Amino acid sequence: MNALKLQEFHRHLGARFSEVNGQEVVRDYGDWVAEQMALHHSAGLLDFSFRSRLCLVGADRARFLHGQVTNDVKKLRVGEGCYATITTTKGKMEGDLNVFCLADELLLDFEPGLSGKISQRLEKYIVADDVQVVDAAPHYGLLSVQGPKAEGVIRALGWFAEIPSQPLATVKLWDGTLGEILLANHPRLAVLGSSRREEAPLNSASQNGNPSVRAGITGYDLFIPQQSLSAVVERLMAATKGSGGCACGWRAHEAARIEAGIPRYGADMDETNLPLECGLEGRAISYTKGCYIGQEVINRIHSVGHVNRELRGLRLAEDLKTLPQRGDKLLHAGQEVGQITSAVHSPWLKANLALGLVRREANQIGTELRLQTAAGESHARIVALPFTV
């Protein structure tokens, strides 16, 4: 397991550690519910240095990556970014990634433990292109501030003359002591660029004071030289506490992710899935960009067909003693129609929630299903995403 560089900082805060795909993560700091509430009400500081980061350099980098991923990379100007998936010739996913267009490189941020896999995939298609794939993780750490007061935390640092206003937009800071820091507008708990709905603030409420649609949370990522991580995290921690927030771990972030209905590669989607099955069409796929690996299959489904299963939100029984596991079956009229991918007891919504892939004939909103686990059967109802009261 690859250890976090800031392990001692986290231990000082009472961190308990876990592992995701071979990478060490902070599971929580002793009270994950309080951490999740910080993500809703103020701000949470997260160490995402366990995530994979690659850089593409060389004169042909944009043209090359454009032909490898589902979104339009060529149209990106310096300081802009996009979300995309990388697929096989059969349209199946090999990963999803955030692409940041910088002056001399393309920075890719994606799920932990996949650097080798994605590097090999990209290098397989480099023939005469002027492109080099560089692992950026040994050189740069990644800290993130998420929550409705995240912008205030960044401004409290006093480092950035400009805060990027558009999602996945970036600005750079050069400091003689800290080195080069990249700031990205990245609300990781909001569905960006989706045609499904307008996003509402994470802490928006219905008229009776309860949370309603909870997406659109603000958030910022900072890519920081490894040698400056300790100094920067101390400043960020002080600013986060000043906003009423706290350090947050993986468990709190995962709960908020599931509440928002955001699929995660390795949990809700993997190499068996088409991007269109996972609700990514509106934000990760361009149908006007031209050729890329997997385009023929994806465009054909979009034009003349449909997928046989799709990701859905599920309200589970209130009296569940044990949450379902990934792969637990969903039944309709006695037949298996789907599987659970992620589940959580949400302290924010006071409900048992899950994401699952459900076949087309049984995945309409309001459909009642049976959940089958090792503990027995219970009911599950398909609801709209993101989850609401």
Tab-separated table of C-alpha atoms in Angstrom:
chain	number	residue	atom	x	y	z
A	1	MET	CA	0.000	0.000	0.000
A	2	ASN	CA	1.379	3.422	-0.965
A	3	ALA	CA	1.393	5.627	2.143
A	4	LEU	CA	0.257	9.247	2.201
A	5	LYS	CA	3.067	11.775	2.445
A	6	LEU	CA	1.058	13.769	5.019
A	7	GLN	CA	0.487	10.758	7.253
A	8	GLU	CA	1.871	12.429	10.391
A	9	PHE	CA	-0.302	15.507	9.840
A	10	HIS	CA	-3.353	13.257	9.635
A	11	ARG	CA	-2.341	11.213	12.683
A	12	HIS	CA	-2.070	14.409	14.709
A	13	LEU	CA	-5.738	15.064	13.856
A	14	GLY	CA	-6.765	11.575	14.975
A	15	ALA	CA	-6.989	10.010	11.543
A	16	ARG	CA	-7.942	6.410	10.971
A	17	PHE	CA	-6.618	5.010	7.721
A	18	SER	CA	-7.966	2.700	5.076
A	19	GLU	CA	-7.054	1.602	1.545
A	20	VAL	CA	-8.563	2.215	-1.882
A	21	ASN	CA	-7.152	0.277	-4.820
A	22	GLY	CA	-3.753	-0.097	-3.186
A	23	GLN	CA	-3.494	3.528	-2.040
A	24	GLU	CA	-3.663	4.712	1.568
A	25	VAL	CA	-6.534	7.068	2.372
A	26	VAL	CA	-7.815	8.751	5.517
A	27	ARG	CA	-10.989	6.872	6.388
A	28	ASP	CA	-12.101	9.429	8.972
A	29	TYR	CA	-10.874	11.531	11.877
A	30	GLY	CA	-13.037	9.851	14.497
A	31	ASP	CA	-16.454	11.384	13.678
A	32	TRP	CA	-17.356	10.906	10.037
A	33	VAL	CA	-20.887	12.263	10.548
A	34	ALA	CA	-19.516	15.610	11.748
A	35	GLU	CA	-17.141	15.578	8.783
A	36	GLN	CA	-20.005	15.009	6.377
A	37	MET	CA	-22.007	17.824	7.953
A	38	ALA	CA	-19.026	20.119	7.340
A	39	LEU	CA	-19.270	19.266	3.634
A	40	HIS	CA	-22.915	20.360	3.739
A	41	HIS	CA	-22.711	23.431	5.965
A	42	SER	CA	-19.209	24.896	5.700
A	43	ALA	CA	-16.098	23.298	4.208
A	44	GLY	CA	-14.123	20.096	4.365
A	45	LEU	CA	-10.393	19.740	3.704
A	46	LEU	CA	-9.495	16.468	1.977
A	47	ASP	CA	-6.143	14.958	1.085
A	48	PHE	CA	-6.633	13.494	-2.394
A	49	SER	CA	-2.945	12.821	-2.968
A	50	PHE	CA	-3.809	9.124	-3.301
A	51	ARG	CA	-5.502	9.823	-6.654
A	52	SER	CA	-3.733	9.134	-9.958
A	53	ARG	CA	-2.203	12.052	-11.871
A	54	LEU	CA	-0.562	11.945	-15.295
A	55	CYS	CA	0.742	14.711	-17.525
A	56	LEU	CA	0.863	14.639	-21.311
A	57	VAL	CA	3.588	16.802	-22.833
A	58	GLY	CA	4.734	17.296	-26.405
A	59	ALA	CA	3.468	19.251	-29.401
A	60	ASP	CA	0.829	16.641	-30.336
A	61	ARG	CA	-0.612	16.160	-26.845
A	62	ALA	CA	-4.041	17.753	-27.487
A	63	ARG	CA	-4.597	16.065	-30.848
A	64	PHE	CA	-3.488	12.723	-29.421
A	65	LEU	CA	-5.664	12.829	-26.282
A	66	HIS	CA	-8.600	14.078	-28.362
A	67	GLY	CA	-8.487	10.740	-30.186
A	68	GLN	CA	-8.368	8.749	-26.945
A	69	VAL	CA	-11.232	10.120	-24.825
A	70	THR	CA	-14.954	10.750	-25.254
A	71	ASN	CA	-14.987	14.526	-24.760
A	72	ASP	CA	-13.654	17.384	-26.894
A	73	VAL	CA	-10.070	18.135	-25.859
A	74	LYS	CA	-9.079	20.147	-28.932
A	75	LYS	CA	-11.474	22.961	-28.069
A	76	LEU	CA	-9.927	23.518	-24.631
A	77	ARG	CA	-7.985	26.721	-24.189
A	78	VAL	CA	-5.248	27.204	-21.621
A	79	GLY	CA	-6.893	27.390	-18.207
A	80	GLU	CA	-9.951	25.319	-19.213
A	81	GLY	CA	-10.831	21.709	-18.509
A	82	CYS	CA	-13.352	18.949	-19.134
A	83	TYR	CA	-14.534	15.601	-17.800
A	84	ALA	CA	-14.233	12.545	-20.056
A	85	THR	CA	-14.098	8.781	-20.152
A	86	ILE	CA	-11.547	6.562	-21.858
A	87	THR	CA	-13.050	3.555	-23.625
A	88	THR	CA	-12.086	0.433	-25.539
A	89	THR	CA	-12.885	-0.169	-29.202
A	90	LYS	CA	-16.120	-1.758	-27.968
A	91	GLY	CA	-17.082	1.369	-26.050
A	92	LYS	CA	-16.460	-0.135	-22.598
A	93	MET	CA	-14.892	2.083	-19.956
A	94	GLU	CA	-11.246	1.870	-18.910
A	95	GLY	CA	-11.590	4.869	-16.613
A	96	ASP	CA	-12.938	8.387	-16.224
A	97	LEU	CA	-10.772	11.464	-15.866
A	98	ASN	CA	-10.649	15.199	-15.393
A	99	VAL	CA	-8.580	16.939	-18.069
A	100	PHE	CA	-6.927	20.281	-17.256
A	101	CYS	CA	-5.438	22.217	-20.178
A	102	LEU	CA	-2.259	24.005	-19.043
A	103	ALA	CA	0.173	26.103	-21.057
A	104	ASP	CA	2.688	23.315	-21.714
A	105	GLU	CA	0.860	20.140	-20.735
A	106	LEU	CA	-2.428	18.355	-20.216
A	107	LEU	CA	-2.947	17.268	-16.622
A	108	LEU	CA	-5.124	14.186	-16.062
A	109	ASP	CA	-6.675	13.459	-12.662
A	110	PHE	CA	-8.411	10.114	-12.113
A	111	GLU	CA	-9.167	7.271	-9.704
A	112	PRO	CA	-6.388	5.867	-7.492
A	113	GLY	CA	-4.240	2.917	-8.502
A	114	LEU	CA	-4.841	3.281	-12.240
A	115	SER	CA	-1.729	5.200	-13.341
A	116	GLY	CA	-0.036	2.120	-14.784
A	117	LYS	CA	-3.157	0.924	-16.592
A	118	ILE	CA	-3.979	4.303	-18.159
A	119	SER	CA	-0.327	4.994	-19.036
A	120	GLN	CA	-0.102	1.660	-20.865
A	121	ARG	CA	-3.336	2.334	-22.691
A	122	LEU	CA	-2.174	5.740	-23.891
A	123	GLU	CA	1.340	4.618	-24.825
A	124	LYS	CA	-0.124	1.735	-26.842
A	125	TYR	CA	-1.501	4.267	-29.333
A	126	ILE	CA	1.518	6.588	-29.509
A	127	VAL	CA	3.167	5.863	-32.859
A	128	ALA	CA	4.808	8.866	-34.471
A	129	ASP	CA	3.180	11.423	-32.175
A	130	ASP	CA	5.206	13.967	-30.239
A	131	VAL	CA	3.673	12.961	-26.911
A	132	GLN	CA	5.166	11.787	-23.636
A	133	VAL	CA	3.214	10.395	-20.684
A	134	VAL	CA	4.639	11.471	-17.313
A	135	ASP	CA	3.529	10.332	-13.855
A	136	ALA	CA	2.895	13.585	-11.976
A	137	ALA	CA	1.973	12.014	-8.613
A	138	PRO	CA	5.569	11.699	-7.331
A	139	HIS	CA	6.046	15.417	-7.944
A	140	TYR	CA	2.717	16.989	-6.973
A	141	GLY	CA	0.270	16.272	-4.155
A	142	LEU	CA	-3.434	17.081	-4.312
A	143	LEU	CA	-5.433	18.817	-1.583
A	144	SER	CA	-9.101	19.701	-1.988
A	145	VAL	CA	-11.565	21.981	-0.217
A	146	GLN	CA	-15.237	21.124	-0.724
A	147	GLY	CA	-18.382	22.740	0.635
A	148	PRO	CA	-20.470	25.917	0.423
A	149	LYS	CA	-17.696	27.960	2.083
A	150	ALA	CA	-14.853	26.519	-0.008
A	151	GLU	CA	-14.264	29.739	-1.926
A	152	GLY	CA	-13.924	31.660	1.314
A	153	VAL	CA	-11.271	29.189	2.462
A	154	ILE	CA	-9.264	29.755	-0.721
A	155	ARG	CA	-9.607	33.526	-0.474
A	156	ALA	CA	-8.470	33.442	3.155
A	157	LEU	CA	-5.094	32.120	1.986
A	158	GLY	CA	-4.474	35.468	0.305
A	159	TRP	CA	-2.429	33.833	-2.453
A	160	PHE	CA	-4.590	34.098	-5.558
A	161	ALA	CA	-5.412	37.382	-7.265
A	162	GLU	CA	-8.001	35.507	-9.316
A	163	ILE	CA	-10.244	32.595	-8.301
A	164	PRO	CA	-11.368	30.577	-11.344
A	165	SER	CA	-15.141	30.862	-11.698
A	166	GLN	CA	-15.903	28.105	-14.203
A	167	PRO	CA	-15.835	24.399	-13.287
A	168	LEU	CA	-12.490	22.746	-14.115
A	169	ALA	CA	-10.925	26.128	-14.897
A	170	THR	CA	-7.428	26.679	-13.466
A	171	VAL	CA	-4.997	29.409	-12.469
A	172	LYS	CA	-1.346	29.108	-11.479
A	173	LEU	CA	0.544	30.691	-8.619
A	174	TRP	CA	4.313	30.935	-8.491
A	175	ASP	CA	5.762	31.419	-5.032
A	176	GLY	CA	9.480	31.659	-4.361
A	177	THR	CA	9.185	29.401	-1.330
A	178	LEU	CA	6.318	27.057	-2.165
A	179	GLY	CA	6.960	26.716	-5.893
A	180	GLU	CA	4.263	26.423	-8.570
A	181	ILE	CA	0.721	25.750	-7.274
A	182	LEU	CA	-2.229	25.033	-9.554
A	183	LEU	CA	-5.703	26.003	-8.338
A	184	ALA	CA	-8.682	24.358	-10.059
A	185	ASN	CA	-12.359	25.142	-9.640
A	186	HIS	CA	-13.560	21.587	-9.013
A	187	PRO	CA	-16.809	20.962	-7.120
A	188	ARG	CA	-16.323	17.209	-6.763
A	189	LEU	CA	-19.761	16.674	-5.241
A	190	ALA	CA	-21.737	18.224	-8.099
A	191	VAL	CA	-22.718	16.817	-11.473
A	192	LEU	CA	-21.142	19.251	-13.932
A	193	GLY	CA	-22.328	19.876	-17.463
A	194	SER	CA	-25.250	17.486	-17.152
A	195	SER	CA	-28.303	17.957	-19.321
A	196	ARG	CA	-30.458	16.224	-16.703
A	197	ARG	CA	-31.151	19.183	-14.453
A	198	GLU	CA	-30.056	22.512	-13.039
A	199	GLU	CA	-27.941	22.023	-9.954
A	200	ALA	CA	-28.991	23.489	-6.623
A	201	PRO	CA	-26.711	24.339	-3.684
A	202	LEU	CA	-25.641	21.465	-1.455
A	203	ASN	CA	-27.187	23.132	1.551
A	204	SER	CA	-30.380	24.244	-0.168
A	205	ALA	CA	-33.508	23.447	1.803
A	206	SER	CA	-37.170	22.892	1.272
A	207	GLN	CA	-39.670	25.223	2.903
A	208	ASN	CA	-39.892	23.053	6.015
A	209	GLY	CA	-36.168	23.454	6.649
A	210	ASN	CA	-35.100	20.007	5.450
A	211	PRO	CA	-32.511	19.456	2.727
A	212	SER	CA	-33.881	19.180	-0.791
A	213	VAL	CA	-31.792	18.759	-3.963
A	214	ARG	CA	-28.182	18.729	-2.769
A	215	ALA	CA	-25.767	19.267	-5.580
A	216	GLY	CA	-23.923	22.262	-6.953
A	217	ILE	CA	-21.528	22.346	-4.012
A	218	THR	CA	-18.515	24.559	-4.541
A	219	GLY	CA	-15.050	23.092	-4.384
A	220	TYR	CA	-11.417	23.696	-5.280
A	221	ASP	CA	-8.399	21.471	-5.892
A	222	LEU	CA	-4.808	22.523	-5.283
A	223	PHE	CA	-1.960	20.682	-6.998
A	224	ILE	CA	1.066	21.374	-4.822
A	225	PRO	CA	4.769	20.453	-5.091
A	226	GLN	CA	5.461	17.524	-2.762
A	227	GLN	CA	8.106	19.444	-0.832
A	228	SER	CA	5.541	22.176	-0.029
A	229	LEU	CA	2.611	19.954	0.962
A	230	SER	CA	3.201	20.220	4.698
A	231	ALA	CA	3.376	24.011	4.661
A	232	VAL	CA	0.297	24.376	2.455
A	233	VAL	CA	-1.878	21.908	4.365
A	234	GLU	CA	-1.262	23.788	7.610
A	235	ARG	CA	-2.420	27.050	6.002
A	236	LEU	CA	-5.425	25.337	4.448
A	237	MET	CA	-6.356	23.697	7.742
A	238	ALA	CA	-6.301	27.021	9.547
A	239	ALA	CA	-8.462	28.649	6.854
A	240	THR	CA	-10.885	25.714	6.859
A	241	LYS	CA	-11.305	25.880	10.639
A	242	GLY	CA	-11.822	29.622	10.313
A	243	SER	CA	-14.841	28.918	8.089
A	244	GLY	CA	-16.314	26.518	10.644
A	245	GLY	CA	-15.126	23.469	8.705
A	246	CYS	CA	-12.791	20.579	9.425
A	247	ALA	CA	-10.594	17.918	7.853
A	248	CYS	CA	-12.689	15.230	6.164
A	249	GLY	CA	-11.976	11.632	5.247
A	250	TRP	CA	-12.979	9.170	2.576
A	251	ARG	CA	-16.099	7.935	4.381
A	252	ALA	CA	-17.702	11.380	4.613
A	253	HIS	CA	-16.859	12.188	1.019
A	254	GLU	CA	-18.233	8.852	-0.228
A	255	ALA	CA	-21.507	9.434	1.620
A	256	ALA	CA	-21.898	12.872	0.039
A	257	ARG	CA	-20.989	11.453	-3.379
A	258	ILE	CA	-23.683	8.789	-3.171
A	259	GLU	CA	-26.251	11.346	-1.973
A	260	ALA	CA	-25.451	13.415	-5.057
A	261	GLY	CA	-25.853	10.367	-7.315
A	262	ILE	CA	-22.340	10.648	-8.729
A	263	PRO	CA	-20.945	7.309	-9.958
A	264	ARG	CA	-17.367	6.356	-9.099
A	265	TYR	CA	-15.185	4.242	-11.354
A	266	GLY	CA	-14.296	1.053	-9.511
A	267	ALA	CA	-17.581	1.054	-7.600
A	268	ASP	CA	-20.571	2.073	-9.732
A	269	MET	CA	-18.872	1.599	-13.077
A	270	ASP	CA	-16.003	-0.482	-14.401
A	271	GLU	CA	-14.660	-2.156	-17.536
A	272	THR	CA	-18.008	-3.915	-18.094
A	273	ASN	CA	-19.902	-0.631	-18.499
A	274	LEU	CA	-20.639	1.717	-21.356
A	275	PRO	CA	-20.523	5.402	-20.309
A	276	LEU	CA	-24.150	5.773	-21.399
A	277	GLU	CA	-25.215	3.220	-18.780
A	278	CYS	CA	-23.776	5.350	-15.992
A	279	GLY	CA	-25.456	8.704	-16.589
A	280	LEU	CA	-22.321	10.281	-18.070
A	281	GLU	CA	-23.656	11.187	-21.498
A	282	GLY	CA	-24.463	14.817	-20.749
A	283	ARG	CA	-21.100	15.687	-19.245
A	284	ALA	CA	-18.470	13.303	-20.620
A	285	ILE	CA	-19.364	12.667	-24.258
A	286	SER	CA	-19.163	14.910	-27.316
A	287	TYR	CA	-21.068	13.717	-30.379
A	288	THR	CA	-19.525	16.370	-32.640
A	289	LYS	CA	-15.804	15.998	-31.884
A	290	GLY	CA	-14.887	13.412	-34.504
A	291	CYS	CA	-13.074	10.110	-34.163
A	292	TYR	CA	-11.846	8.524	-30.942
A	293	ILE	CA	-11.381	4.987	-29.654
A	294	GLY	CA	-14.858	3.555	-29.044
A	295	GLN	CA	-16.713	6.303	-30.914
A	296	GLU	CA	-18.432	4.018	-33.417
A	297	VAL	CA	-20.182	1.967	-30.734
A	298	ILE	CA	-21.134	4.939	-28.558
A	299	ASN	CA	-22.476	7.000	-31.470
A	300	ARG	CA	-24.461	4.060	-32.815
A	301	ILE	CA	-26.183	3.528	-29.467
A	302	HIS	CA	-26.894	7.249	-29.195
A	303	SER	CA	-28.319	7.479	-32.720
A	304	VAL	CA	-30.381	4.354	-33.211
A	305	GLY	CA	-30.458	2.344	-30.010
A	306	HIS	CA	-30.451	2.349	-26.245
A	307	VAL	CA	-28.589	0.725	-23.386
A	308	ASN	CA	-30.173	-2.230	-21.627
A	309	ARG	CA	-29.388	-1.018	-18.105
A	310	GLU	CA	-28.792	2.315	-16.407
A	311	LEU	CA	-27.566	3.664	-13.078
A	312	ARG	CA	-30.405	4.501	-10.717
A	313	GLY	CA	-30.901	5.870	-7.215
A	314	LEU	CA	-32.537	3.559	-4.685
A	315	ARG	CA	-34.296	4.293	-1.412
A	316	LEU	CA	-33.841	1.273	0.809
A	317	ALA	CA	-35.860	0.055	3.777
A	318	GLU	CA	-35.535	2.275	6.839
A	319	ASP	CA	-35.085	-0.659	9.206
A	320	LEU	CA	-32.112	-2.260	7.421
A	321	LYS	CA	-29.596	-3.546	9.956
A	322	THR	CA	-26.838	-4.107	7.385
A	323	LEU	CA	-26.265	-2.140	4.210
A	324	PRO	CA	-26.101	-4.116	0.963
A	325	GLN	CA	-22.774	-4.896	-0.659
A	326	ARG	CA	-21.694	-4.247	-4.208
A	327	GLY	CA	-23.180	-6.981	-6.374
A	328	ASP	CA	-26.209	-7.715	-4.189
A	329	LYS	CA	-29.185	-8.465	-6.410
A	330	LEU	CA	-32.244	-6.391	-7.251
A	331	LEU	CA	-35.394	-8.307	-8.183
A	332	HIS	CA	-38.630	-7.381	-9.952
A	333	ALA	CA	-41.525	-9.798	-10.326
A	334	GLY	CA	-39.238	-12.515	-9.034
A	335	GLN	CA	-36.582	-11.941	-11.701
A	336	GLU	CA	-33.136	-10.423	-11.274
A	337	VAL	CA	-33.084	-7.002	-12.943
A	338	GLY	CA	-30.044	-5.337	-11.432
A	339	GLN	CA	-27.310	-5.071	-8.840
A	340	ILE	CA	-26.261	-2.684	-6.093
A	341	THR	CA	-23.084	-0.707	-6.795
A	342	SER	CA	-22.774	1.636	-3.749
A	343	ALA	CA	-24.758	2.073	-0.528
A	344	VAL	CA	-24.700	4.349	2.505
A	345	HIS	CA	-26.739	5.319	5.530
A	346	SER	CA	-27.065	9.062	4.990
A	347	PRO	CA	-26.971	11.096	8.204
A	348	TRP	CA	-27.891	14.152	6.133
A	349	LEU	CA	-31.090	12.668	4.712
A	350	LYS	CA	-31.611	10.180	7.549
A	351	ALA	CA	-32.152	7.374	5.060
A	352	ASN	CA	-30.564	4.251	3.611
A	353	LEU	CA	-29.540	5.016	0.052
A	354	ALA	CA	-27.926	3.104	-2.773
A	355	LEU	CA	-26.887	3.357	-6.375
A	356	GLY	CA	-27.442	0.420	-8.666
A	357	LEU	CA	-27.498	-0.673	-12.286
A	358	VAL	CA	-31.035	-1.678	-13.235
A	359	ARG	CA	-32.333	-3.147	-16.468
A	360	ARG	CA	-34.418	-0.945	-18.724
A	361	GLU	CA	-37.674	-2.839	-18.256
A	362	ALA	CA	-37.671	-2.124	-14.508
A	363	ASN	CA	-35.773	1.139	-13.989
A	364	GLN	CA	-38.486	3.793	-14.157
A	365	ILE	CA	-38.767	6.252	-11.279
A	366	GLY	CA	-41.123	4.897	-8.628
A	367	THR	CA	-40.635	1.230	-9.468
A	368	GLU	CA	-40.648	-1.007	-6.401
A	369	LEU	CA	-37.929	-3.663	-6.314
A	370	ARG	CA	-36.804	-6.363	-3.905
A	371	LEU	CA	-33.276	-6.221	-2.550
A	372	GLN	CA	-31.676	-9.605	-1.954
A	373	THR	CA	-28.683	-9.800	0.398
A	374	ALA	CA	-27.060	-12.395	2.631
A	375	ALA	CA	-29.305	-11.123	5.444
A	376	GLY	CA	-32.527	-11.689	3.483
A	377	GLU	CA	-34.897	-9.663	1.312
A	378	SER	CA	-36.214	-6.134	1.751
A	379	HIS	CA	-37.785	-3.488	-0.436
A	380	ALA	CA	-36.090	-0.830	-2.561
A	381	ARG	CA	-37.682	1.969	-4.575
A	382	ILE	CA	-36.183	3.726	-7.583
A	383	VAL	CA	-36.030	7.513	-7.065
A	384	ALA	CA	-34.672	10.483	-8.958
A	385	LEU	CA	-31.096	11.631	-8.496
A	386	PRO	CA	-29.717	13.463	-6.639
A	387	PHE	CA	-31.480	12.109	-3.582
A	388	THR	CA	-33.941	14.457	-1.874
A	389	VAL	CA	-35.932	14.452	1.352
